[in-house]
Amino acid sequence: MSELKPRKDLLDIESLSLEEIEYIFENAAPFKQLFQRSVKKVPTLRGKTVLNLFYEPSTRTSSSFEVAASRMSADVTNFTVSSSSVVKGESLLDTIETLQAMRSDYIVIRHQAAGVPGIVAKHTNASVLNAGDGYHAHPTQALLDSMTFREVYPDYQGRKVVIVGDILHSRVARSTSMLFNKLGIEVGVLGPGSLVPEGRHDFMKRFHSWEDVFDWGPDAVYLLRVQLERQEGQFFPSIAEYHKMYGMHSERVARMRQLGAYLMHPGPVNRGVEITDEAMGYEKSLISTQVENGIAVRMAVLHWLKPETDKD
Ligand code: CP
């Protein structure tokens, strides 16, 4: 593996240079090859500790970080907020001080408020990895999405992806669209006017119907979950209406098949809302590959970051 100056934390996509992004992909590939072996472990992080700190629910990201750290021989602790002193009113900074005293080397944090991973990073010597903060960022999701797209399209520059759904509340849309744009991949968006913020990113092409999307000819369709838990108020008339206007079903899958377009989704999937059971079986779905690449990318990021707890 080649070398690049390490950083302490990974908080967002904006601050990553192209060189750093390429470095992560370059290192993720050999980690992925490791998954084919009967012994999937390397000693890279032996003696290091990784703390998984999730203030919001997660299946993929928390388990993916846990698997990634375990495959690198680190010791992993999962800090469950619902059974911690946080529910007794402990402040974030007091929690951080307690965690700092435990001398973890890496803290993986997901929080409902944007900016919390950055605050934690300032108050600890551990490397902090943002596993999703509010509407702000989900950098490792963007990295695994881009790795997956580049695997199927080695000639990825100038290719097109349309992101469909709840752009407004989605940290995934924010980070993934930004990384696609940095890599020279064109990004379009489709969704209800109430869920597609105007002018967030000038580089995103706005669509108002699937017809327009298919005329554009995307190389991949990236569906988002409708984040009902983040919506205060009614952003569209009903789930049935949403599905009819923006959901993926067999007729739209047939159009994707004609185009040869791939299907992506960060998970968790809401079947019957943004996608039908039938459409989930589309042969060009990359959803499982995204999950697999998530482990490889997170291993590459853990390999690259350097906590200030390191003395050498
Ligand atoms: N993609 C994603 O962040 O999924 P989880 O909420 O399950 O971690």
mmCIF file of C-alpha atoms and ligand atoms in Angstrom:
data_model
loop_
_atom_site.group_PDB
_atom_site.id
_atom_site.type_symbol
_atom_site.label_atom_id
_atom_site.label_comp_id
_atom_site.label_asym_id
_atom_site.label_seq_id
_atom_site.Cartn_x
_atom_site.Cartn_y
_atom_site.Cartn_z
ATOM 1 C CA MET A 1 0.000 0.000 0.000
ATOM 2 C CA SER A 2 1.256 3.489 -0.827
ATOM 3 C CA GLU A 3 1.725 6.094 1.903
ATOM 4 C CA LEU A 4 0.079 9.489 2.404
ATOM 5 C CA LYS A 5 0.325 11.908 5.309
ATOM 6 C CA PRO A 6 -2.274 10.701 7.817
ATOM 7 C CA ARG A 7 -4.954 12.884 9.373
ATOM 8 C CA LYS A 8 -6.443 12.607 12.804
ATOM 9 C CA ASP A 9 -10.172 12.648 11.943
ATOM 10 C CA LEU A 10 -12.639 12.033 9.124
ATOM 11 C CA LEU A 11 -15.533 14.461 9.576
ATOM 12 C CA ASP A 12 -16.816 15.291 6.097
ATOM 13 C CA ILE A 13 -16.182 15.055 2.368
ATOM 14 C CA GLU A 14 -15.498 18.774 1.738
ATOM 15 C CA SER A 15 -12.154 18.668 3.516
ATOM 16 C CA LEU A 16 -10.830 15.618 1.638
ATOM 17 C CA SER A 17 -8.451 16.271 -1.237
ATOM 18 C CA LEU A 18 -8.635 14.189 -4.399
ATOM 19 C CA GLU A 19 -5.286 12.683 -3.467
ATOM 20 C CA GLU A 20 -6.673 11.571 -0.114
ATOM 21 C CA ILE A 21 -9.820 10.169 -1.729
ATOM 22 C CA GLU A 22 -7.761 8.175 -4.229
ATOM 23 C CA TYR A 23 -5.553 6.943 -1.405
ATOM 24 C CA ILE A 24 -8.588 5.577 0.456
ATOM 25 C CA PHE A 25 -9.860 3.774 -2.667
ATOM 26 C CA GLU A 26 -6.388 2.442 -3.417
ATOM 27 C CA ASN A 27 -6.200 0.911 0.047
ATOM 28 C CA ALA A 28 -9.816 -0.298 0.173
ATOM 29 C CA ALA A 29 -9.280 -2.594 -2.839
ATOM 30 C CA PRO A 30 -6.720 -4.938 -1.179
ATOM 31 C CA PHE A 31 -8.807 -4.973 2.010
ATOM 32 C CA LYS A 32 -11.765 -6.127 -0.085
ATOM 33 C CA GLN A 33 -9.665 -8.938 -1.580
ATOM 34 C CA LEU A 34 -9.030 -10.122 1.953
ATOM 35 C CA PHE A 35 -12.738 -10.995 2.265
ATOM 36 C CA GLN A 36 -12.239 -13.879 -0.200
ATOM 37 C CA ARG A 37 -9.740 -15.586 2.112
ATOM 38 C CA SER A 38 -10.706 -18.091 4.784
ATOM 39 C CA VAL A 39 -8.873 -15.956 7.379
ATOM 40 C CA LYS A 40 -10.153 -12.399 6.912
ATOM 41 C CA LYS A 41 -8.049 -10.755 9.611
ATOM 42 C CA VAL A 42 -4.927 -8.582 9.436
ATOM 43 C CA PRO A 43 -2.925 -7.394 12.468
ATOM 44 C CA THR A 44 -2.889 -3.680 11.412
ATOM 45 C CA LEU A 45 -4.705 -2.359 14.516
ATOM 46 C CA ARG A 46 -3.670 -4.978 17.062
ATOM 47 C CA GLY A 47 -3.582 -3.369 20.509
ATOM 48 C CA LYS A 48 -5.804 -0.451 19.396
ATOM 49 C CA THR A 49 -9.300 0.232 20.671
ATOM 50 C CA VAL A 50 -12.291 1.395 18.665
ATOM 51 C CA LEU A 51 -15.360 2.832 20.369
ATOM 52 C CA ASN A 52 -18.650 2.765 18.489
ATOM 53 C CA LEU A 53 -20.814 5.580 19.854
ATOM 54 C CA PHE A 54 -24.245 5.711 18.224
ATOM 55 C CA TYR A 55 -26.797 8.251 19.466
ATOM 56 C CA GLU A 56 -29.110 7.328 16.565
ATOM 57 C CA PRO A 57 -30.177 3.902 15.305
ATOM 58 C CA SER A 58 -27.978 2.160 12.775
ATOM 59 C CA THR A 59 -27.687 -1.312 11.334
ATOM 60 C CA ARG A 60 -25.259 -1.070 8.414
ATOM 61 C CA THR A 61 -22.865 1.630 9.583
ATOM 62 C CA SER A 62 -22.407 0.435 13.168
ATOM 63 C CA SER A 63 -21.998 -3.239 12.232
ATOM 64 C CA SER A 64 -19.779 -2.345 9.273
ATOM 65 C CA PHE A 65 -17.405 -0.335 11.478
ATOM 66 C CA GLU A 66 -17.431 -3.164 14.005
ATOM 67 C CA VAL A 67 -16.565 -5.762 11.374
ATOM 68 C CA ALA A 68 -13.938 -3.471 9.805
ATOM 69 C CA ALA A 69 -12.221 -2.871 13.150
ATOM 70 C CA SER A 70 -12.399 -6.564 14.115
ATOM 71 C CA ARG A 71 -10.871 -7.609 10.787
ATOM 72 C CA MET A 72 -7.988 -5.269 11.589
ATOM 73 C CA SER A 73 -7.577 -6.969 15.003
ATOM 74 C CA ALA A 74 -8.664 -3.931 17.039
ATOM 75 C CA ASP A 75 -10.674 -4.285 20.248
ATOM 76 C CA VAL A 76 -14.165 -2.871 19.723
ATOM 77 C CA THR A 77 -16.559 -1.506 22.326
ATOM 78 C CA ASN A 78 -20.136 -0.672 21.372
ATOM 79 C CA PHE A 79 -21.512 2.131 23.509
ATOM 80 C CA THR A 80 -25.288 1.869 23.525
ATOM 81 C CA VAL A 81 -26.769 5.265 24.274
ATOM 82 C CA SER A 82 -30.157 3.932 25.355
ATOM 83 C CA SER A 83 -28.509 2.034 28.233
ATOM 84 C CA SER A 84 -25.878 4.671 29.094
ATOM 85 C CA SER A 85 -25.809 7.621 31.479
ATOM 86 C CA VAL A 86 -26.760 9.896 28.574
ATOM 87 C CA VAL A 87 -30.390 8.981 29.259
ATOM 88 C CA LYS A 88 -29.818 10.140 32.861
ATOM 89 C CA GLY A 89 -28.925 13.598 31.585
ATOM 90 C CA GLU A 90 -25.145 13.387 31.195
ATOM 91 C CA SER A 91 -23.900 16.125 28.864
ATOM 92 C CA LEU A 92 -22.004 15.399 25.676
ATOM 93 C CA LEU A 93 -18.824 16.989 27.023
ATOM 94 C CA ASP A 94 -18.982 14.950 30.222
ATOM 95 C CA THR A 95 -19.463 11.815 28.147
ATOM 96 C CA ILE A 96 -16.460 12.796 26.020
ATOM 97 C CA GLU A 97 -14.327 13.358 29.123
ATOM 98 C CA THR A 98 -15.271 9.902 30.372
ATOM 99 C CA LEU A 99 -14.443 8.378 26.995
ATOM 100 C CA GLN A 100 -11.174 10.299 26.848
ATOM 101 C CA ALA A 101 -10.211 8.773 30.205
ATOM 102 C CA MET A 102 -10.720 5.333 28.647
ATOM 103 C CA ARG A 103 -8.006 6.219 26.080
ATOM 104 C CA SER A 104 -9.758 4.847 23.047
ATOM 105 C CA ASP A 105 -7.758 5.239 19.868
ATOM 106 C CA TYR A 106 -10.717 5.650 17.508
ATOM 107 C CA ILE A 107 -14.218 6.970 18.212
ATOM 108 C CA VAL A 108 -16.883 6.256 15.606
ATOM 109 C CA ILE A 109 -19.798 8.573 16.305
ATOM 110 C CA ARG A 110 -23.311 9.057 14.942
ATOM 111 C CA HIS A 111 -25.413 11.879 16.361
ATOM 112 C CA GLN A 112 -28.708 13.544 15.509
ATOM 113 C CA ALA A 113 -27.127 17.017 15.692
ATOM 114 C CA ALA A 114 -24.904 18.301 12.903
ATOM 115 C CA GLY A 115 -21.409 19.169 14.060
ATOM 116 C CA VAL A 116 -21.191 16.880 17.113
ATOM 117 C CA PRO A 117 -18.394 14.668 15.673
ATOM 118 C CA GLY A 118 -16.355 17.866 15.100
ATOM 119 C CA ILE A 119 -16.857 18.915 18.738
ATOM 120 C CA VAL A 120 -15.829 15.466 19.958
ATOM 121 C CA ALA A 121 -12.753 15.580 17.695
ATOM 122 C CA LYS A 122 -11.599 18.845 19.303
ATOM 123 C CA HIS A 123 -11.862 17.386 22.812
ATOM 124 C CA THR A 124 -10.161 14.047 22.394
ATOM 125 C CA ASN A 125 -6.843 12.620 21.273
ATOM 126 C CA ALA A 126 -8.663 9.754 19.595
ATOM 127 C CA SER A 127 -9.294 9.770 15.859
ATOM 128 C CA VAL A 128 -12.960 10.615 15.299
ATOM 129 C CA LEU A 129 -14.907 9.109 12.418
ATOM 130 C CA ASN A 130 -18.212 10.738 11.568
ATOM 131 C CA ALA A 131 -20.784 7.966 11.078
ATOM 132 C CA GLY A 132 -23.536 10.497 10.273
ATOM 133 C CA ASP A 133 -24.451 13.797 11.974
ATOM 134 C CA GLY A 134 -27.905 15.281 11.478
ATOM 135 C CA TYR A 135 -28.449 16.501 7.927
ATOM 136 C CA HIS A 136 -24.757 17.358 7.619
ATOM 137 C CA ALA A 137 -22.484 14.505 6.534
ATOM 138 C CA HIS A 138 -21.971 10.769 6.207
ATOM 139 C CA PRO A 139 -18.493 10.606 4.678
ATOM 140 C CA THR A 140 -17.878 6.847 4.771
ATOM 141 C CA GLN A 141 -21.247 6.280 3.040
ATOM 142 C CA ALA A 142 -20.124 8.621 0.243
ATOM 143 C CA LEU A 143 -16.810 6.779 -0.030
ATOM 144 C CA LEU A 144 -18.444 3.346 -0.254
ATOM 145 C CA ASP A 145 -20.976 4.644 -2.807
ATOM 146 C CA SER A 146 -18.232 6.061 -4.991
ATOM 147 C CA MET A 147 -16.093 2.934 -4.654
ATOM 148 C CA THR A 148 -19.087 0.857 -5.781
ATOM 149 C CA PHE A 149 -19.826 3.116 -8.753
ATOM 150 C CA ARG A 150 -16.187 3.116 -9.833
ATOM 151 C CA GLU A 151 -16.010 -0.689 -9.681
ATOM 152 C CA VAL A 152 -18.813 -1.044 -12.241
ATOM 153 C CA TYR A 153 -17.665 1.976 -14.254
ATOM 154 C CA PRO A 154 -13.856 2.197 -14.275
ATOM 155 C CA ASP A 155 -14.464 5.012 -16.839
ATOM 156 C CA TYR A 156 -16.586 6.824 -14.236
ATOM 157 C CA GLN A 157 -15.742 10.423 -15.190
ATOM 158 C CA GLY A 158 -18.584 12.068 -17.104
ATOM 159 C CA ARG A 159 -21.006 9.283 -16.104
ATOM 160 C CA LYS A 160 -24.383 10.255 -14.622
ATOM 161 C CA VAL A 161 -26.193 9.423 -11.383
ATOM 162 C CA VAL A 162 -29.656 10.591 -10.416
ATOM 163 C CA ILE A 163 -30.460 10.762 -6.685
ATOM 164 C CA VAL A 164 -34.160 10.308 -6.007
ATOM 165 C CA GLY A 165 -36.224 11.208 -2.950
ATOM 166 C CA ASP A 166 -35.767 13.103 0.287
ATOM 167 C CA ILE A 167 -32.716 15.211 -0.554
ATOM 168 C CA LEU A 168 -33.567 17.839 2.070
ATOM 169 C CA HIS A 169 -33.138 15.629 5.133
ATOM 170 C CA SER A 170 -30.412 13.396 3.744
ATOM 171 C CA ARG A 171 -26.801 13.610 4.894
ATOM 172 C CA VAL A 172 -26.172 10.751 2.454
ATOM 173 C CA ALA A 173 -27.384 12.870 -0.481
ATOM 174 C CA ARG A 174 -25.222 15.766 0.664
ATOM 175 C CA SER A 175 -22.006 13.769 1.081
ATOM 176 C CA THR A 176 -22.460 11.352 -1.804
ATOM 177 C CA SER A 177 -23.424 14.048 -4.337
ATOM 178 C CA MET A 178 -20.441 16.115 -3.248
ATOM 179 C CA LEU A 179 -18.041 13.212 -3.689
ATOM 180 C CA PHE A 180 -19.521 12.223 -7.061
ATOM 181 C CA ASN A 181 -19.055 15.830 -8.169
ATOM 182 C CA LYS A 182 -15.444 15.908 -6.948
ATOM 183 C CA LEU A 183 -14.800 12.767 -9.007
ATOM 184 C CA GLY A 184 -16.297 14.263 -12.174
ATOM 185 C CA ILE A 185 -19.535 12.243 -12.058
ATOM 186 C CA GLU A 186 -22.645 14.221 -13.096
ATOM 187 C CA VAL A 187 -25.412 14.352 -10.485
ATOM 188 C CA GLY A 188 -29.134 14.848 -11.053
ATOM 189 C CA VAL A 189 -31.906 14.984 -8.444
ATOM 190 C CA LEU A 190 -35.572 14.021 -8.565
ATOM 191 C CA GLY A 191 -38.083 14.402 -5.748
ATOM 192 C CA PRO A 192 -41.003 16.435 -4.451
ATOM 193 C CA GLY A 193 -40.375 20.190 -4.505
ATOM 194 C CA SER A 194 -40.728 20.217 -0.719
ATOM 195 C CA LEU A 195 -37.881 17.701 -0.327
ATOM 196 C CA VAL A 196 -35.419 19.068 -2.894
ATOM 197 C CA PRO A 197 -33.796 22.242 -1.587
ATOM 198 C CA GLU A 198 -33.262 24.838 -4.296
ATOM 199 C CA GLY A 199 -29.729 26.007 -4.813
ATOM 200 C CA ARG A 200 -28.002 23.728 -2.299
ATOM 201 C CA HIS A 201 -25.497 22.649 -4.915
ATOM 202 C CA ASP A 202 -25.323 24.335 -8.297
ATOM 203 C CA PHE A 203 -23.774 21.229 -9.830
ATOM 204 C CA MET A 204 -26.946 19.128 -9.394
ATOM 205 C CA LYS A 205 -29.340 18.981 -12.326
ATOM 206 C CA ARG A 206 -32.967 19.234 -11.149
ATOM 207 C CA PHE A 207 -35.548 16.873 -12.686
ATOM 208 C CA HIS A 208 -39.317 16.987 -12.250
ATOM 209 C CA SER A 209 -40.341 13.620 -13.709
ATOM 210 C CA TRP A 210 -38.993 10.130 -14.350
ATOM 211 C CA GLU A 211 -39.511 10.765 -18.085
ATOM 212 C CA ASP A 212 -36.986 13.612 -17.943
ATOM 213 C CA VAL A 213 -34.626 11.438 -15.909
ATOM 214 C CA PHE A 214 -34.755 8.572 -18.404
ATOM 215 C CA ASP A 215 -34.289 10.985 -21.338
ATOM 216 C CA TRP A 216 -31.121 12.209 -19.582
ATOM 217 C CA GLY A 217 -29.886 8.595 -19.494
ATOM 218 C CA PRO A 218 -28.447 8.008 -15.998
ATOM 219 C CA ASP A 219 -25.838 5.283 -15.500
ATOM 220 C CA ALA A 220 -27.196 4.686 -11.995
ATOM 221 C CA VAL A 221 -30.322 5.550 -10.044
ATOM 222 C CA TYR A 222 -29.648 6.204 -6.359
ATOM 223 C CA LEU A 223 -32.823 5.910 -4.281
ATOM 224 C CA LEU A 224 -33.105 7.507 -0.855
ATOM 225 C CA ARG A 225 -35.282 6.515 2.047
ATOM 226 C CA VAL A 226 -38.017 8.990 2.953
ATOM 227 C CA GLN A 227 -36.846 10.112 6.386
ATOM 228 C CA LEU A 228 -40.192 10.411 8.119
ATOM 229 C CA GLU A 229 -38.477 10.630 11.518
ATOM 230 C CA ARG A 230 -36.794 13.895 10.481
ATOM 231 C CA GLN A 231 -39.867 15.478 8.898
ATOM 232 C CA GLU A 232 -41.852 17.964 10.921
ATOM 233 C CA GLY A 233 -44.991 18.596 8.911
ATOM 234 C CA GLN A 234 -46.274 17.028 5.736
ATOM 235 C CA PHE A 235 -43.923 17.135 2.758
ATOM 236 C CA PHE A 236 -46.120 15.166 0.326
ATOM 237 C CA PRO A 237 -49.809 14.165 0.291
ATOM 238 C CA SER A 238 -49.413 10.462 1.176
ATOM 239 C CA ILE A 239 -47.011 7.515 0.990
ATOM 240 C CA ALA A 240 -49.092 6.066 -1.864
ATOM 241 C CA GLU A 241 -48.805 9.350 -3.780
ATOM 242 C CA TYR A 242 -45.065 9.490 -3.128
ATOM 243 C CA HIS A 243 -44.610 5.953 -4.376
ATOM 244 C CA LYS A 244 -46.617 6.656 -7.529
ATOM 245 C CA MET A 245 -44.623 9.786 -8.362
ATOM 246 C CA TYR A 246 -41.107 8.853 -7.270
ATOM 247 C CA GLY A 247 -40.966 5.168 -6.317
ATOM 248 C CA MET A 248 -39.145 2.422 -8.205
ATOM 249 C CA HIS A 249 -41.428 -0.270 -9.578
ATOM 250 C CA SER A 250 -41.372 -2.811 -12.398
ATOM 251 C CA GLU A 251 -42.223 -0.346 -15.207
ATOM 252 C CA ARG A 252 -39.422 1.994 -14.173
ATOM 253 C CA VAL A 253 -37.092 -0.978 -13.721
ATOM 254 C CA ALA A 254 -37.852 -1.906 -17.342
ATOM 255 C CA ARG A 255 -36.694 1.572 -18.426
ATOM 256 C CA MET A 256 -33.541 1.198 -16.348
ATOM 257 C CA ARG A 257 -32.889 -2.159 -17.967
ATOM 258 C CA GLN A 258 -33.101 -0.549 -21.419
ATOM 259 C CA LEU A 259 -30.538 2.032 -20.310
ATOM 260 C CA GLY A 260 -28.326 -0.557 -18.584
ATOM 261 C CA ALA A 261 -28.518 1.589 -15.441
ATOM 262 C CA TYR A 262 -27.534 0.286 -12.005
ATOM 263 C CA LEU A 263 -29.649 0.670 -8.868
ATOM 264 C CA MET A 264 -28.174 1.984 -5.604
ATOM 265 C CA HIS A 265 -29.604 2.633 -2.144
ATOM 266 C CA PRO A 266 -27.787 3.394 1.137
ATOM 267 C CA GLY A 267 -30.294 1.412 3.237
ATOM 268 C CA PRO A 268 -32.347 0.909 5.219
ATOM 269 C CA VAL A 269 -34.908 0.309 2.470
ATOM 270 C CA ASN A 270 -38.591 1.119 2.947
ATOM 271 C CA ARG A 271 -40.262 -1.464 0.732
ATOM 272 C CA GLY A 272 -43.491 -0.181 -0.763
ATOM 273 C CA VAL A 273 -42.385 3.444 -0.354
ATOM 274 C CA GLU A 274 -39.331 4.224 -2.483
ATOM 275 C CA ILE A 275 -39.105 0.716 -3.957
ATOM 276 C CA THR A 276 -41.267 -2.368 -4.469
ATOM 277 C CA ASP A 277 -40.293 -5.928 -3.524
ATOM 278 C CA GLU A 278 -40.102 -6.758 -7.219
ATOM 279 C CA ALA A 279 -37.769 -3.861 -8.008
ATOM 280 C CA MET A 280 -35.488 -4.949 -5.128
ATOM 281 C CA GLY A 281 -34.739 -8.043 -7.213
ATOM 282 C CA TYR A 282 -33.405 -6.015 -10.182
ATOM 283 C CA GLU A 283 -30.344 -7.822 -11.536
ATOM 284 C CA LYS A 284 -28.301 -4.602 -11.656
ATOM 285 C CA SER A 285 -28.884 -3.717 -8.021
ATOM 286 C CA LEU A 286 -25.654 -2.734 -6.252
ATOM 287 C CA ILE A 287 -27.161 -2.601 -2.767
ATOM 288 C CA SER A 288 -25.315 -5.668 -1.415
ATOM 289 C CA THR A 289 -22.063 -4.528 -3.025
ATOM 290 C CA GLN A 290 -22.451 -1.167 -1.274
ATOM 291 C CA VAL A 291 -22.643 -3.001 2.072
ATOM 292 C CA GLU A 292 -19.578 -5.132 1.281
ATOM 293 C CA ASN A 293 -17.588 -2.117 0.089
ATOM 294 C CA GLY A 294 -18.573 -0.299 3.278
ATOM 295 C CA ILE A 295 -16.375 -2.652 5.290
ATOM 296 C CA ALA A 296 -13.415 -2.274 2.915
ATOM 297 C CA VAL A 297 -13.665 1.526 2.824
ATOM 298 C CA ARG A 298 -13.920 1.738 6.613
ATOM 299 C CA MET A 299 -10.866 -0.503 6.979
ATOM 300 C CA ALA A 300 -8.994 1.818 4.609
ATOM 301 C CA VAL A 301 -10.044 4.885 6.597
ATOM 302 C CA LEU A 302 -9.071 3.296 9.942
ATOM 303 C CA HIS A 303 -5.734 2.336 8.373
ATOM 304 C CA TRP A 304 -5.120 5.933 7.253
ATOM 305 C CA LEU A 305 -6.200 7.983 10.278
ATOM 306 C CA LYS A 306 -3.656 8.509 13.025
ATOM 307 C CA PRO A 307 -4.869 9.134 16.572
ATOM 308 C CA GLU A 308 -2.861 11.455 18.797
ATOM 309 C CA THR A 309 -2.717 8.552 21.234
ATOM 310 C CA ASP A 310 -0.026 7.114 18.926
ATOM 311 C CA LYS A 311 3.435 7.827 20.317
ATOM 312 C CA ASP A 312 5.463 6.462 17.411
HETATM 313 N N1 CP B 1 -26.682 3.684 5.273
HETATM 314 C C1 CP B 1 -26.804 3.856 6.620
HETATM 315 O O1 CP B 1 -26.296 4.806 7.206
HETATM 316 O O2 CP B 1 -27.518 2.856 7.220
HETATM 317 P P1 CP B 1 -27.695 2.696 8.808
HETATM 318 O O3 CP B 1 -28.609 3.820 9.260
HETATM 319 O O4 CP B 1 -28.326 1.331 8.990
HETATM 320 O O5 CP B 1 -26.356 2.798 9.430
#
